[in-house]
Amino acid sequence: QQQVKQSPQSLIVQKGGISIINCAYENTAFDYFPWYQQFPGKGPALLIAIRPDVSEKKEGRFTISFNKSAKQFSLHIMDSQPGDSATYFCAASMRTNFGNEKLTFGTGTRLTIIP
Amino acid sequence: EAQVTQNPRYLITVTGKKLTVTCSQNMNHEYMSWYRQDPGLGLRQIYYSMNVEVTDKGDVPEGYKVSRKEKRNFPLILESPSPNQTSLYFCASSPRPVGGIADTQYFGPGTRLTVL
């Protein structure tokens, strides 16, 4: 079963607009919530991440909003630009007994910014 | 330059012909993982390794093998590939957590495998 549910599957936003991608999770053991950005032909790259002790994190035009009680988190891209066109994955992480991070990914959102 | 490299980047093979996809990292990371990416399913972990000679299964290990004989290398082996293993594969690495806080994973560029 999909432990991290991501929506929408695809999104088209006008240049300058706000792009919003949503994710929901079930397992309360998750303790780290990163977002990855993937361009065609490339591997995913960390974009921004949040821990559940804060409700919002902002880095430039990218903001994560986190609602612990609802077990939901979302990525907001302000002033969206054509260069933001990519596939975005949310993920949730829990620490294993070995101390490393085990990531569970959402299904991805293909974002297209049109002029 | 810090990076994770994979080879080959593209591979077309036939059912049952053993193949190996190599992965190497130059960041002295202890943790390495293999993922497969399929449309509508996101990335799913196949195997991971905590250090040399220490590996464990991820979420979808069936049909795959791994080894970790050196810290920098983590090859993915398909002993008898089948068409359902046609996918985009990513290797990733991450360092030992500092202060109990796990760091993020760094991904390679991917290997697109087609099994006919």
GROMACS .gro file of C-alpha atoms in nm:
model
  231
    1GLN     CA    1   0.000   0.000   0.000
    2GLN     CA    2   0.113   0.355  -0.062
    3GLN     CA    3   0.230   0.494   0.270
    4VAL     CA    4   0.272   0.844   0.132
    5LYS     CA    5  -0.005   0.970  -0.094
    6GLN     CA    6   0.076   1.258  -0.328
    7SER     CA    7  -0.153   1.475  -0.539
    8PRO     CA    8  -0.203   1.594  -0.801
    9GLN     CA    9  -0.034   1.361  -1.049
   10SER     CA   10   0.025   1.651  -1.286
   11LEU     CA   11  -0.008   2.026  -1.255
   12ILE     CA   12   0.003   2.313  -1.501
   13VAL     CA   13   0.060   2.662  -1.363
   14GLN     CA   14   0.101   2.995  -1.532
   15LYS     CA   15   0.433   3.175  -1.492
   16GLY     CA   16   0.424   3.389  -1.180
   17GLY     CA   17   0.153   3.180  -1.018
   18ILE     CA   18   0.163   2.960  -0.708
   19SER     CA   19   0.218   2.585  -0.747
   20ILE     CA   20   0.085   2.366  -0.467
   21ILE     CA   21   0.153   1.995  -0.425
   22ASN     CA   22   0.003   1.796  -0.139
   23CYS     CA   23   0.107   1.484   0.047
   24ALA     CA   24  -0.046   1.277   0.324
   25TYR     CA   25   0.102   1.001   0.536
   26GLU     CA   26  -0.020   0.742   0.782
   27ASN     CA   27   0.280   0.625   0.982
   28THR     CA   28   0.344   0.851   1.281
   29ALA     CA   29   0.697   0.710   1.308
   30PHE     CA   30   0.803   0.928   1.016
   31ASP     CA   31   1.023   1.208   1.149
   32TYR     CA   32   1.162   1.387   0.846
   33PHE     CA   33   0.979   1.508   0.538
   34PRO     CA   34   1.193   1.605   0.237
   35TRP     CA   35   1.086   1.717  -0.106
   36TYR     CA   36   1.288   1.613  -0.408
   37GLN     CA   37   1.302   1.779  -0.750
   38GLN     CA   38   1.381   1.571  -1.056
   39PHE     CA   39   1.459   1.699  -1.403
   40PRO     CA   40   1.438   1.468  -1.706
   41GLY     CA   41   1.742   1.242  -1.730
   42LYS     CA   42   1.861   1.328  -1.379
   43GLY     CA   43   1.834   1.174  -1.038
   44PRO     CA   44   1.618   1.330  -0.767
   45ALA     CA   45   1.782   1.615  -0.578
   46LEU     CA   46   1.684   1.743  -0.235
   47LEU     CA   47   1.488   2.067  -0.262
   48ILE     CA   48   1.371   2.142   0.091
   49ALA     CA   49   1.288   1.941   0.402
   50ILE     CA   50   1.106   1.982   0.732
   51ARG     CA   51   1.092   1.809   1.067
   52PRO     CA   52   0.756   1.769   1.246
   53ASP     CA   53   0.841   2.007   1.527
   54VAL     CA   54   0.775   2.309   1.301
   55SER     CA   55   0.469   2.396   1.094
   56GLU     CA   56   0.639   2.581   0.812
   57LYS     CA   57   0.977   2.615   0.647
   58LYS     CA   58   1.064   2.862   0.377
   59GLU     CA   59   1.366   2.870   0.148
   60GLY     CA   60   1.346   3.136  -0.118
   61ARG     CA   61   1.037   3.075  -0.331
   62PHE     CA   62   0.980   2.728  -0.183
   63THR     CA   63   0.776   2.670   0.133
   64ILE     CA   64   0.674   2.352   0.312
   65SER     CA   65   0.359   2.366   0.522
   66PHE     CA   66   0.324   2.085   0.774
   67ASN     CA   67   0.011   1.982   0.964
   68LYS     CA   68   0.107   1.716   1.216
   69SER     CA   69  -0.244   1.650   1.347
   70ALA     CA   70  -0.380   1.595   0.995
   71LYS     CA   71  -0.067   1.407   0.888
   72GLN     CA   72  -0.039   1.622   0.580
   73PHE     CA   73   0.230   1.839   0.427
   74SER     CA   74   0.250   2.046   0.116
   75LEU     CA   75   0.499   2.224  -0.109
   76HIS     CA   76   0.425   2.575  -0.226
   77ILE     CA   77   0.625   2.733  -0.507
   78MET     CA   78   0.572   3.107  -0.521
   79ASP     CA   79   0.622   3.309  -0.839
   80SER     CA   80   0.657   2.986  -1.038
   81GLN     CA   81   0.907   3.001  -1.326
   82PRO     CA   82   0.952   2.787  -1.638
   83GLY     CA   83   1.276   2.655  -1.484
   84ASP     CA   84   1.067   2.502  -1.205
   85SER     CA   85   0.912   2.261  -1.455
   86ALA     CA   86   1.012   1.920  -1.321
   87THR     CA   87   0.877   1.621  -1.135
   88TYR     CA   88   0.845   1.670  -0.761
   89PHE     CA   89   0.842   1.390  -0.507
   90CYS     CA   90   0.746   1.420  -0.146
   91ALA     CA   91   0.898   1.169   0.089
   92ALA     CA   92   0.876   1.067   0.450
   93SER     CA   93   1.163   0.924   0.645
   94MET     CA   94   1.211   0.724   0.957
   95ARG     CA   95   1.532   0.633   1.130
   96THR     CA   96   1.620   0.264   1.117
   97ASN     CA   97   1.785   0.063   1.391
   98PHE     CA   98   2.111   0.122   1.206
   99GLY     CA   99   2.073   0.497   1.232
  100ASN     CA  100   2.026   0.564   0.864
  101GLU     CA  101   1.731   0.727   0.697
  102LYS     CA  102   1.475   0.508   0.521
  103LEU     CA  103   1.281   0.711   0.268
  104THR     CA  104   0.929   0.632   0.151
  105PHE     CA  105   0.836   0.832  -0.159
  106GLY     CA  106   0.512   0.968  -0.293
  107THR     CA  107   0.417   0.889  -0.652
  108GLY     CA  108   0.536   1.220  -0.794
  109THR     CA  109   0.383   1.531  -0.950
  110ARG     CA  110   0.481   1.650  -1.295
  111LEU     CA  111   0.478   2.029  -1.281
  112THR     CA  112   0.468   2.237  -1.597
  113ILE     CA  113   0.499   2.616  -1.585
  114ILE     CA  114   0.360   2.785  -1.894
  115PRO     CA  115   0.449   3.139  -2.007
  116GLU     CA  116   3.330   1.694  -0.746
  117ALA     CA  117   3.114   1.498  -0.499
  118GLN     CA  118   2.897   1.259  -0.691
  119VAL     CA  119   2.727   0.924  -0.730
  120THR     CA  120   2.795   0.757  -1.064
  121GLN     CA  121   2.611   0.469  -1.228
  122ASN     CA  122   2.694   0.255  -1.529
  123PRO     CA  123   2.557   0.188  -1.774
  124ARG     CA  124   2.309   0.471  -1.814
  125TYR     CA  125   2.102   0.275  -2.064
  126LEU     CA  126   2.076  -0.100  -2.110
  127ILE     CA  127   1.858  -0.321  -2.327
  128THR     CA  128   1.884  -0.693  -2.257
  129VAL     CA  129   1.688  -1.014  -2.294
  130THR     CA  130   1.511  -1.227  -2.037
  131GLY     CA  131   1.745  -1.445  -1.834
  132LYS     CA  132   2.075  -1.280  -1.927
  133LYS     CA  133   2.258  -1.186  -1.609
  134LEU     CA  134   2.355  -0.823  -1.574
  135THR     CA  135   2.520  -0.590  -1.326
  136VAL     CA  136   2.463  -0.220  -1.281
  137THR     CA  137   2.752  -0.050  -1.104
  138CYS     CA  138   2.728   0.234  -0.854
  139SER     CA  139   3.014   0.431  -0.708
  140GLN     CA  140   3.033   0.729  -0.473
  141ASN     CA  141   3.332   0.948  -0.391
  142MET     CA  142   3.197   1.107  -0.071
  143ASN     CA  143   3.309   0.832   0.170
  144HIS     CA  144   2.945   0.772   0.262
  145GLU     CA  145   2.861   0.471   0.472
  146TYR     CA  146   2.501   0.422   0.359
  147MET     CA  147   2.405   0.328   0.004
  148SER     CA  148   2.072   0.227  -0.149
  149TRP     CA  149   1.917   0.112  -0.472
  150TYR     CA  150   1.575   0.231  -0.587
  151ARG     CA  151   1.358   0.163  -0.885
  152GLN     CA  152   1.130   0.428  -1.030
  153ASP     CA  153   0.814   0.330  -1.211
  154PRO     CA  154   0.535   0.556  -1.344
  155GLY     CA  155   0.261   0.605  -1.088
  156LEU     CA  156   0.461   0.429  -0.816
  157GLY     CA  157   0.734   0.678  -0.731
  158LEU     CA  158   1.067   0.543  -0.608
  159ARG     CA  159   1.079   0.216  -0.418
  160GLN     CA  160   1.380   0.088  -0.228
  161ILE     CA  161   1.528  -0.242  -0.347
  162TYR     CA  162   1.826  -0.296  -0.116
  163TYR     CA  163   2.038  -0.087   0.112
  164SER     CA  164   2.377  -0.115   0.277
  165MET     CA  165   2.492   0.029   0.607
  166ASN     CA  166   2.861  -0.038   0.552
  167VAL     CA  167   3.103  -0.281   0.390
  168GLU     CA  168   2.962  -0.636   0.397
  169VAL     CA  169   2.639  -0.516   0.565
  170THR     CA  170   2.330  -0.517   0.344
  171ASP     CA  171   1.956  -0.563   0.391
  172LYS     CA  172   1.639  -0.585   0.187
  173GLY     CA  173   1.428  -0.286   0.105
  174ASP     CA  174   1.065  -0.290  -0.003
  175VAL     CA  175   1.100  -0.470  -0.340
  176PRO     CA  176   1.408  -0.700  -0.325
  177GLU     CA  177   1.275  -0.997  -0.525
  178GLY     CA  178   1.488  -1.075  -0.829
  179TYR     CA  179   1.783  -0.859  -0.721
  180LYS     CA  180   2.113  -0.912  -0.542
  181VAL     CA  181   2.368  -0.665  -0.411
  182SER     CA  182   2.715  -0.673  -0.265
  183ARG     CA  183   2.926  -0.421  -0.075
  184LYS     CA  184   3.288  -0.531  -0.077
  185GLU     CA  185   3.427  -0.177  -0.083
  186LYS     CA  186   3.287   0.133   0.079
  187ARG     CA  187   3.259   0.330  -0.245
  188ASN     CA  188   3.091   0.062  -0.462
  189PHE     CA  189   2.747  -0.096  -0.441
  190PRO     CA  190   2.661  -0.298  -0.755
  191LEU     CA  191   2.309  -0.419  -0.832
  192ILE     CA  192   2.291  -0.767  -0.982
  193LEU     CA  193   2.002  -0.917  -1.176
  194GLU     CA  194   2.079  -1.289  -1.202
  195SER     CA  195   1.790  -1.368  -1.439
  196PRO     CA  196   1.620  -1.048  -1.552
  197SER     CA  197   1.253  -1.054  -1.644
  198PRO     CA  198   1.039  -0.798  -1.830
  199ASN     CA  199   0.879  -0.678  -1.503
  200GLN     CA  200   1.223  -0.549  -1.403
  201THR     CA  201   1.213  -0.298  -1.687
  202SER     CA  202   1.248   0.026  -1.496
  203LEU     CA  203   1.459   0.330  -1.413
  204TYR     CA  204   1.709   0.250  -1.140
  205PHE     CA  205   1.876   0.492  -0.902
  206CYS     CA  206   2.163   0.444  -0.664
  207ALA     CA  207   2.188   0.677  -0.363
  208SER     CA  208   2.430   0.736  -0.080
  209SER     CA  209   2.425   0.920   0.251
  210PRO     CA  210   2.669   0.979   0.535
  211ARG     CA  211   2.652   0.848   0.889
  212PRO     CA  212   2.411   1.060   1.090
  213VAL     CA  213   2.572   1.343   1.285
  214GLY     CA  214   2.432   1.419   1.628
  215GLY     CA  215   2.164   1.159   1.577
  216ILE     CA  216   2.019   1.348   1.284
  217ALA     CA  217   2.017   1.154   0.960
  218ASP     CA  218   2.132   1.338   0.652
  219THR     CA  219   1.965   1.331   0.315
  220GLN     CA  220   2.045   1.094   0.035
  221TYR     CA  221   2.234   1.189  -0.279
  222PHE     CA  222   2.116   1.022  -0.597
  223GLY     CA  223   2.300   0.907  -0.905
  224PRO     CA  224   2.183   0.996  -1.258
  225GLY     CA  225   1.989   0.674  -1.311
  226THR     CA  226   2.007   0.363  -1.530
  227ARG     CA  227   1.724   0.294  -1.770
  228LEU     CA  228   1.689  -0.083  -1.809
  229THR     CA  229   1.472  -0.257  -2.065
  230VAL     CA  230   1.429  -0.635  -2.046
  231LEU     CA  231   1.282  -0.788  -2.360
   0.00000   0.00000   0.00000
